[in-house]
DNA sequence: TATCCACATTGCTATAGATCAACCATAACA
DNA sequence: TGTTATGGTTGATCTATAGCAATGTGGATA
C-alpha cells in the first residue's frame, strides 16, 4: 500500500452542506460545491433540477494508483469529475513517449476532448494516487449545453481556457531550455496543484520529466543544479521552493 | 510589388448567389457562402436575420503582405473572416522566436483566443499575401452564441477542434525529429491549405521553419534531403510532392 | 535481518540540431 | 547595365540534450 499523501480532510467536501449523512451521495456536495470555487466553477450556472438531471445515474468509481481512467483514442462518452486524489492527463505520442499536459486534482473537471465532435478522447487520464471520481455521461452535458445558456458560456469558456493553456505549453516546451521548463513545472506544482510550500509529490521523476518534455536523467540534473544554487530543497518526494523569484527569473529567460 | 500568387478567380465568391452586382457588399456572399462548405461551416446554423445582425457594421479591410491584422496580447474585440488571401497565425514566444500554429486562407474563421474570457489575443495574425477580410465585433458573436443553440454548438465544436489541433501540434513538435516535422508541414500545405499538387507558396523558408519549429538552415537541409531522395521537387517558390506515401512514412516514424 | 524491486542518481559518450559565416540567386531599381 | 537588397543555400563548428550503463537508496516482502 502506498502511503496516504493527501490530507485526511480531503475526503470531506469542504464547504459542503450535507443533505444526508452519506456525503458520497449528496448531490449538492458531490457536484456543485465540490467544484473549485471562483473561476473554474463550471457547474455554478446550473439550476438545482438541472444539476439533479446531470448527476442522476452518474457513476462514482475509485481507481487505484496507476490505473487508467480513460484511454486515449477510445470514444468514451464520459466526462470526469475528480472528487479526491490526483490524476494525470497525458498524450501518448510517438515512439512510446508521453507528454503530461495537465494534472487534475480535487474538484477538477476533465472533458476528454472532442465534445460534440465524435467524443474521441484526445488523451489518456490515469490515476496517480487513489482517485475517487464521478463519470458523467457526456450526452447529458451536451443536452444541458443546449438548454442552459449560462452553462454553455461556461463550457465554452472552459474550452477557450484550455486552448490558451495548450498554446502556452506549446511555446514553453518548444522554445525554452531545460532549466526554464523545469522551473515552470515546479511553479505549476506549487501554485496550481498543491498550493503549499514544502509540497510532497506522488509523482515519479519520470512524470516530472514528461511534464517538462525531457528525459528523467536530464530532469534530475536540473533539479540538482537548482539545489546547489539554493533555489529549492528536496527531501525524497518532498520539494520546497526557497527562491521563487529566482525560479521565475529562470522561467522568463528560457 | 509581389507577384500575384492566387488565381484571379479568388476575388469572386465561388458558389455565391449575388444579390447585388457589388459582390463585396452582398451579405449572402460575404458571410454565409464564403465559408468553407461542409464541416467547418461555422455560420451555416444562423438564420438570415441573425446573419444580417452579425454582418451589419462589419468592417471589410485589405491588408498588404506583411501587415499585422491582429496583434498578440492586445485585447482586440474582433473576430476575423478571411475573404481572400493567406494569413499566418503565430505565437510570439520567448527570445524573439515565432511559432506558426496555423495558416488561414479563403473562408477561414479565426477567433483570436479567449472569447468570453476577456478577449485577450493569444496570437498574432498577419497577412502573408494581400488579405481581404471582415472584422466582426466579437460581442455580436457572443450574443448569437447565447441566442442560437445550433450556433453555440458549432462554436464549441470549433474550439474543440482547435484544441485537438493544438494537442496534436504539441506532440509533433516536441516528439518528432526534424524530417518528420518537415514532412508534416509539407503534407499540411498540400492537403489542408493549397489543395493542388505542385503548389506555389508565398511563404519564406523562415516561415516554413517557424511552422516546423526549427531554424531556416535546418529546414533547407531537410528539404534538400527530400529532393535527393526523390520525395519532392522544388522550383523556386513552387513545391511538388512526388511521393506522398514516403512523406507519410517519414511523418509516422518521427 | 536479508532480499527485492522500483526508482533515483551520476558519469560518460553520442548526436540532433543550432549557430555562425560565407556565398549564391533573383528581383527591384537607379 | 550595374547595384543593392532580400532571401536561399552550403559548410564548418559548437552545444544542449538524449542515450546508455553503472551504482545508489529506501520501502516492501519474506
XYZ file of C-alpha atoms (C1' of nucleotides) in Angstrom:
568
model
C 0.000 0.000 0.000
C 1.159 3.409 -0.876
C 1.378 5.997 1.846
C -1.513 8.374 2.107
C -0.261 11.607 0.661
C -3.306 13.788 0.902
C -4.607 15.357 3.985
C -7.289 13.228 5.548
C -9.723 16.103 5.314
C -9.788 15.667 1.544
C -12.381 13.007 1.990
C -14.747 15.597 3.308
C -16.185 18.136 0.943
C -15.060 21.491 2.193
C -17.886 23.976 2.292
C -20.413 21.273 1.652
C -23.805 21.413 3.228
C -24.604 17.791 3.699
C -28.145 16.903 2.793
C -27.676 13.373 4.006
C -25.185 11.780 6.297
C -23.693 9.922 3.387
C -21.694 12.650 1.740
C -20.785 10.448 -1.157
C -24.328 10.582 -2.420
C -25.146 14.154 -1.603
C -25.876 15.917 -4.843
C -25.076 19.310 -3.541
C -21.806 18.071 -2.216
C -20.685 15.923 -4.977
C -21.327 18.022 -7.969
C -21.878 21.614 -7.084
C -19.872 22.745 -4.111
C -17.186 20.250 -4.856
C -16.061 22.187 -7.865
C -13.384 24.710 -7.282
C -14.756 27.963 -6.021
C -14.440 31.037 -8.101
C -13.230 30.999 -11.674
C -13.413 27.408 -12.672
C -16.773 26.601 -11.186
C -18.219 25.099 -14.306
C -21.451 23.917 -12.782
C -22.332 27.021 -10.792
C -24.612 28.113 -13.593
C -26.873 25.070 -13.329
C -30.248 25.156 -11.620
C -30.924 22.611 -8.935
C -33.092 20.461 -11.203
C -30.511 20.587 -13.985
C -27.878 19.514 -11.537
C -30.020 16.612 -10.462
C -30.536 15.626 -14.053
C -26.801 15.729 -14.657
C -25.931 13.793 -11.568
C -28.663 11.193 -11.838
C -27.211 7.852 -12.721
C -23.643 9.072 -12.649
C -21.050 6.516 -11.737
C -18.809 7.029 -8.753
C -15.696 4.997 -9.185
C -12.474 4.516 -7.295
C -9.256 3.955 -9.201
C -6.044 2.631 -7.753
C -2.722 4.387 -8.401
C -1.572 3.693 -11.914
C -4.940 2.672 -13.235
C -6.191 4.146 -16.488
C -9.403 6.092 -16.084
C -9.954 6.936 -19.725
C -7.773 5.756 -22.574
C -6.651 7.888 -25.482
C -8.249 7.185 -28.881
C -11.212 5.338 -27.440
C -14.564 7.025 -27.853
C -15.511 7.380 -24.246
C -18.808 9.053 -23.639
C -17.876 10.194 -20.180
C -16.692 13.345 -18.630
C -14.702 13.043 -15.434
C -15.058 14.974 -12.182
C -12.394 14.277 -9.610
C -13.635 14.157 -6.043
C -10.399 13.140 -4.384
C -6.910 12.240 -5.414
C -4.617 13.225 -8.241
C -4.792 12.204 -11.886
C -2.514 12.915 -14.792
C -3.758 13.870 -18.215
C -1.284 12.930 -20.906
C -0.896 12.347 -24.605
C 0.676 9.128 -25.720
C 2.831 10.383 -28.525
C 5.295 8.862 -30.943
C 7.970 6.319 -30.069
C 6.375 5.475 -26.731
C 6.862 8.967 -25.352
C 4.287 10.531 -23.089
C 3.575 14.176 -22.570
C 1.692 15.180 -19.450
C -0.391 18.206 -20.379
C -2.124 18.667 -17.078
C -2.608 17.369 -13.565
C -6.121 17.205 -12.192
C -6.959 17.187 -8.508
C -9.933 17.592 -6.257
C -12.911 19.329 -7.884
C -11.311 19.363 -11.314
C -13.304 18.676 -14.397
C -11.865 16.879 -17.419
C -13.687 16.880 -20.699
C -11.874 14.313 -22.711
C -11.524 16.279 -25.879
C -13.925 16.384 -28.739
C -17.266 17.061 -27.125
C -19.761 17.423 -29.995
C -17.141 16.020 -32.338
C -17.497 12.262 -32.040
C -16.206 12.035 -28.492
C -12.854 10.590 -29.410
C -10.561 11.004 -26.456
C -7.555 13.112 -27.241
C -5.569 11.973 -24.224
C -5.312 9.361 -21.535
C -6.316 10.077 -17.957
C -4.768 7.901 -15.305
C -4.735 7.841 -11.537
C -1.574 8.983 -9.792
C -2.845 8.481 -6.253
C -6.068 6.694 -5.473
C -8.715 8.642 -7.328
C -12.378 8.929 -6.401
C -14.277 10.353 -9.307
C -17.630 10.684 -10.975
C -18.141 9.675 -14.560
C -20.880 11.780 -16.083
C -22.456 10.833 -19.381
C -21.334 13.458 -21.817
C -24.624 13.466 -23.696
C -26.189 14.901 -20.565
C -23.622 17.625 -20.688
C -24.371 18.429 -24.297
C -28.080 18.447 -23.573
C -27.615 20.968 -20.778
C -25.336 22.924 -23.059
C -28.248 23.403 -25.394
C -30.817 24.116 -22.715
C -28.912 26.457 -20.441
C -27.125 29.404 -21.975
C -25.134 30.350 -18.955
C -23.830 26.832 -18.747
C -22.977 26.914 -22.448
C -20.946 30.040 -21.889
C -19.112 28.371 -19.016
C -18.311 25.341 -21.101
C -17.051 27.435 -23.997
C -15.002 29.492 -21.597
C -13.580 26.278 -20.249
C -12.539 25.207 -23.714
C -11.095 28.599 -24.516
C -9.038 28.484 -21.354
C -7.788 25.026 -22.206
C -6.824 26.379 -25.589
C -4.805 29.141 -24.044
C -3.059 26.699 -21.763
C -2.114 24.446 -24.643
C -0.833 27.352 -26.671
C 1.240 28.442 -23.737
C 2.585 24.949 -23.230
C 3.461 24.785 -26.898
C 5.653 27.837 -26.580
C 7.262 26.776 -23.330
C 8.086 23.272 -24.446
C 9.439 24.212 -27.847
C 11.267 27.432 -27.104
C 12.705 27.282 -23.624
C 15.828 25.459 -22.482
C 15.574 22.721 -19.884
C 16.086 24.914 -16.794
C 13.247 27.180 -17.884
C 10.952 24.239 -18.437
C 11.738 22.659 -15.088
C 11.206 25.984 -13.371
C 7.783 26.202 -14.992
C 6.919 22.701 -13.878
C 7.915 23.426 -10.290
C 5.975 26.682 -10.198
C 2.954 24.912 -11.655
C 3.131 22.249 -8.975
C 3.448 24.722 -6.160
C 0.965 27.339 -7.301
C -1.630 25.442 -9.260
C -1.684 21.947 -7.849
C -0.519 21.638 -4.264
C -0.769 25.234 -3.059
C 1.546 24.663 -0.117
C 5.229 25.181 0.101
C 7.095 22.210 1.034
C 4.846 20.023 -1.082
C 5.153 16.305 -1.404
C 4.662 14.910 -4.856
C 3.185 11.498 -5.576
C 4.844 11.764 -8.991
C 7.985 9.998 -10.151
C 10.902 11.830 -11.744
C 9.758 10.287 -14.997
C 6.415 12.039 -14.541
C 8.122 15.350 -13.873
C 10.220 14.757 -16.973
C 7.096 14.012 -19.012
C 5.654 17.304 -17.844
C 8.785 19.152 -18.886
C 9.463 17.348 -22.142
C 12.843 15.862 -21.311
C 14.388 12.611 -20.072
C 14.300 11.738 -16.392
C 18.105 11.921 -16.267
C 18.072 15.486 -17.549
C 15.340 16.410 -15.103
C 17.327 15.049 -12.178
C 20.399 17.002 -13.234
C 18.480 20.281 -13.463
C 16.903 19.616 -10.071
C 20.400 19.063 -8.725
C 21.557 22.362 -10.190
C 18.608 24.130 -8.581
C 19.510 22.569 -5.247
C 23.133 23.654 -5.343
C 22.036 27.142 -6.420
C 19.861 27.300 -3.321
C 16.649 27.680 -5.318
C 14.977 24.600 -3.937
C 15.371 21.871 -1.333
C 14.342 18.264 -1.815
C 13.822 15.507 0.727
C 12.638 12.357 -1.010
C 9.302 13.100 -2.571
C 9.069 16.476 -0.923
C 10.128 19.647 -2.673
C 10.485 23.043 -1.111
C 10.822 26.165 -3.171
C 13.246 28.502 -1.434
C 13.625 31.225 -4.019
C 10.512 31.569 -6.105
C 11.665 34.796 -7.723
C 14.799 33.049 -8.840
C 12.769 30.320 -10.483
C 10.539 32.870 -12.141
C 13.618 34.609 -13.458
C 14.884 31.362 -14.937
C 11.481 30.689 -16.429
C 11.452 34.136 -18.001
C 14.885 33.847 -19.532
C 14.018 30.493 -21.018
C 5.078 44.617 -55.929
C 4.863 40.980 -55.182
C 3.723 38.649 -57.895
C 0.089 37.601 -57.749
C 0.149 34.096 -56.427
C -3.512 33.328 -56.201
C -5.752 32.555 -59.090
C -7.580 35.622 -60.228
C -10.883 33.883 -59.661
C -10.330 34.087 -55.900
C -11.833 37.508 -55.939
C -15.150 36.008 -56.899
C -17.046 34.072 -54.281
C -17.433 30.592 -55.616
C -20.966 29.326 -55.264
C -22.216 32.732 -54.327
C -25.633 33.885 -55.448
C -25.129 37.563 -55.899
C -27.954 39.640 -54.557
C -26.430 42.784 -55.937
C -23.884 43.407 -58.581
C -21.431 44.512 -55.980
C -20.368 41.192 -54.543
C -18.283 42.803 -51.870
C -21.356 44.002 -50.099
C -23.576 41.029 -50.620
C -24.406 39.583 -47.239
C -25.121 36.166 -48.555
C -21.852 36.141 -50.374
C -19.585 37.580 -47.840
C -20.543 35.744 -44.770
C -22.525 32.669 -45.500
C -21.496 31.030 -48.719
C -17.987 32.288 -48.376
C -17.284 29.949 -45.516
C -15.855 26.615 -46.412
C -18.528 24.168 -47.416
C -19.152 21.137 -45.322
C -17.511 20.566 -41.995
C -16.174 23.886 -40.970
C -19.121 25.998 -41.977
C -19.455 27.827 -38.730
C -22.193 30.174 -39.802
C -24.438 27.698 -41.563
C -26.552 27.444 -38.443
C -27.524 31.095 -38.463
C -30.887 32.330 -39.669
C -30.949 35.033 -42.302
C -31.824 37.749 -39.809
C -29.115 36.589 -37.417
C -26.627 36.671 -40.238
C -27.658 40.192 -41.075
C -27.254 41.193 -37.454
C -23.786 39.683 -37.402
C -22.709 41.244 -40.624
C -24.205 44.676 -40.043
C -21.494 47.201 -39.476
C -18.687 44.749 -40.030
C -15.505 46.180 -41.376
C -14.032 44.949 -44.618
C -10.368 45.668 -44.703
C -7.495 44.965 -47.042
C -4.074 44.235 -45.617
C -0.829 44.312 -47.544
C 1.653 41.421 -47.320
C 3.459 41.553 -44.014
C 0.911 43.716 -42.255
C -0.317 42.741 -38.828
C -4.050 42.142 -38.714
C -4.354 41.464 -35.007
C -1.520 41.676 -32.529
C -0.872 39.202 -29.743
C -1.609 40.376 -26.188
C -3.842 43.226 -27.254
C -7.478 42.887 -26.324
C -8.977 43.016 -29.745
C -12.716 42.681 -29.839
C -12.765 41.371 -33.358
C -13.082 38.033 -34.975
C -11.574 37.673 -38.429
C -13.080 36.103 -41.540
C -10.748 35.813 -44.491
C -12.334 36.507 -47.847
C -9.218 36.263 -49.957
C -5.520 35.770 -49.457
C -3.398 33.935 -46.953
C -2.683 34.847 -43.352
C -0.447 33.275 -40.766
C -1.464 32.769 -37.174
C 1.531 32.661 -34.892
C 2.633 32.957 -31.299
C 5.415 35.315 -30.496
C 7.334 33.292 -27.988
C 10.492 33.720 -25.981
C 13.771 35.116 -27.287
C 12.158 36.554 -30.392
C 11.114 33.183 -31.735
C 7.854 32.746 -33.575
C 5.765 29.647 -33.886
C 3.223 29.493 -36.672
C 0.324 27.451 -35.383
C -1.907 27.754 -38.384
C -2.362 29.218 -41.842
C -5.710 30.704 -42.721
C -6.987 31.138 -46.243
C -10.187 31.912 -48.057
C -13.326 31.360 -45.961
C -11.406 30.647 -42.804
C -12.542 31.953 -39.487
C -10.142 32.999 -36.754
C -11.343 33.593 -33.250
C -8.449 35.252 -31.600
C -8.398 33.255 -28.422
C -10.239 33.958 -25.269
C -13.788 34.582 -26.367
C -15.821 35.094 -23.175
C -12.558 35.362 -21.258
C -11.558 38.986 -21.616
C -10.762 38.823 -25.325
C -7.027 38.916 -24.919
C -5.477 37.756 -28.158
C -3.395 34.664 -27.747
C -1.569 35.040 -31.035
C -0.737 37.444 -33.806
C -2.436 37.246 -37.185
C -0.566 38.762 -40.089
C -1.047 38.889 -43.833
C 1.182 36.701 -45.975
C -0.302 37.739 -49.302
C -2.688 40.603 -49.680
C -5.587 39.731 -47.403
C -9.180 40.855 -47.805
C -11.045 40.163 -44.621
C -14.021 41.061 -42.488
C -13.609 42.098 -38.903
C -16.680 41.126 -36.938
C -17.328 42.505 -33.476
C -16.932 39.561 -31.154
C -19.685 40.744 -28.826
C -22.096 40.072 -31.668
C -20.753 36.585 -31.828
C -21.231 36.019 -28.141
C -24.726 37.417 -28.322
C -25.648 34.973 -31.082
C -23.969 32.245 -29.099
C -26.490 32.830 -26.359
C -29.486 33.193 -28.639
C -28.932 30.373 -31.098
C -28.181 26.919 -29.760
C -27.111 25.382 -33.005
C -24.631 28.167 -33.486
C -23.376 27.688 -29.938
C -22.732 24.054 -30.695
C -20.837 24.990 -33.843
C -18.699 27.448 -31.967
C -17.919 24.964 -29.226
C -17.130 22.362 -31.835
C -14.818 24.858 -33.453
C -12.990 25.372 -30.194
C -12.791 21.656 -29.524
C -11.301 21.099 -32.941
C -8.754 23.825 -32.360
C -7.914 22.119 -29.101
C -7.304 18.843 -30.838
C -5.105 20.540 -33.404
C -3.005 22.183 -30.744
C -2.635 18.958 -28.832
C -1.533 17.257 -31.995
C 0.927 20.013 -32.779
C 2.290 19.729 -29.273
C 3.133 16.085 -29.825
C 4.541 16.577 -33.288
C 6.768 19.488 -32.391
C 8.115 18.011 -29.189
C 8.499 14.359 -30.097
C 9.389 14.067 -33.762
C 12.752 14.610 -35.389
C 13.177 17.301 -37.986
C 12.389 15.163 -41.053
C 9.090 14.099 -39.502
C 8.165 17.671 -38.710
C 9.010 18.936 -42.176
C 7.028 16.081 -43.718
C 4.050 17.118 -41.615
C 4.404 20.720 -42.705
C 4.550 19.758 -46.373
C 1.531 17.470 -46.101
C -0.359 20.207 -44.275
C 0.426 22.683 -47.029
C -0.628 20.333 -49.784
C -3.706 18.796 -48.237
C -5.104 21.485 -45.985
C -4.049 24.774 -47.485
C -3.364 24.717 -51.202
C -5.108 21.519 -52.261
C -3.182 21.256 -55.513
C -0.051 19.391 -56.223
C 2.654 21.485 -57.491
C 1.711 24.284 -55.155
C 3.420 27.622 -55.005
C 3.984 29.006 -51.546
C 4.001 32.687 -50.735
C 5.910 31.749 -47.583
C 9.608 32.204 -46.931
C 11.826 29.363 -45.717
C 11.814 31.147 -42.395
C 8.028 30.780 -42.295
C 8.269 27.084 -43.098
C 10.845 26.768 -40.347
C 8.548 28.585 -37.915
C 5.825 26.094 -38.762
C 8.166 23.184 -38.110
C 9.921 24.537 -35.052
C 13.463 24.684 -36.387
C 15.898 27.137 -37.946
C 15.648 28.048 -41.609
C 19.036 26.457 -42.247
C 17.855 23.151 -40.854
C 14.670 23.357 -42.862
C 16.574 23.938 -46.075
C 18.799 20.952 -45.392
C 15.850 18.639 -44.808
C 14.170 19.925 -47.957
C 17.399 19.165 -49.796
C 17.414 15.624 -48.404
C 13.824 15.140 -49.533
C 14.770 16.338 -53.006
C 17.687 13.957 -53.396
C 15.520 11.121 -52.067
C 13.026 11.870 -54.810
C 10.237 12.664 -52.382
C 9.669 16.192 -53.616
C 10.699 18.642 -56.311
C 11.163 22.342 -55.810
C 11.371 25.166 -58.326
C 11.694 28.482 -56.567
C 8.587 29.011 -54.518
C 6.883 26.016 -56.008
C 6.909 22.633 -54.330
C 5.746 19.378 -55.829
C 5.180 16.311 -53.735
C 6.269 13.278 -55.727
C 5.973 10.549 -53.137
C 3.269 11.346 -50.631
C 3.335 7.896 -49.083
C 7.036 8.305 -48.488
C 6.435 11.564 -46.657
C 3.673 9.990 -44.620
C 6.021 7.177 -43.692
C 8.611 9.688 -42.517
C 5.953 11.543 -40.582
C 4.850 8.321 -38.919
C 8.334 7.274 -37.893
C 9.001 10.690 -36.413
C 17.547 -9.286 9.063
C 18.123 -10.276 4.313
C 16.421 -9.778 -0.264
C 13.905 -7.439 -3.611
C 12.349 -4.061 -6.588
C 11.301 0.137 -8.334
C 13.040 4.361 -8.621
C 16.781 7.969 -8.212
C 21.275 9.495 -9.246
C 25.708 10.143 -11.563
C 29.234 9.864 -15.148
C 30.435 9.136 -19.899
C 29.535 9.317 -24.671
C 26.907 10.223 -28.836
C 24.195 13.248 -31.697
C 20.412 16.143 -33.350
C 20.115 20.460 -34.226
C 21.617 25.410 -33.558
C 24.776 28.924 -34.637
C 27.986 31.430 -37.415
C 29.792 32.793 -41.624
C 30.309 32.837 -46.302
C 28.440 32.688 -50.724
C 24.782 32.425 -54.351
C 20.352 33.674 -56.885
C 16.902 36.550 -58.098
C 14.389 40.584 -58.408
C 13.788 45.541 -57.919
C 15.709 49.772 -59.084
C 18.701 53.687 -60.206
C 23.744 47.628 -67.074
C 25.419 47.696 -62.719
C 23.859 47.937 -57.765
C 21.543 46.876 -53.804
C 18.542 44.120 -51.111
C 16.307 40.042 -49.794
C 16.112 35.586 -49.245
C 18.198 30.820 -50.256
C 21.929 27.514 -49.849
C 26.008 25.249 -48.094
C 29.765 24.141 -44.996
C 32.229 24.180 -40.540
C 31.749 24.326 -35.810
C 29.546 24.185 -31.232
C 26.263 22.768 -27.662
C 22.081 21.327 -25.469
C 20.209 17.284 -24.626
C 19.491 12.278 -25.299
C 21.088 7.611 -24.512
C 23.493 4.165 -22.076
C 25.413 1.924 -18.250
C 26.597 1.523 -13.579
C 25.593 2.375 -8.977
C 22.852 4.057 -5.003
C 18.641 4.054 -1.955
C 14.585 3.307 0.682
C 10.431 0.954 1.336
C 8.090 -3.597 0.949
C 8.148 -8.522 1.441
C 9.727 -12.855 3.124
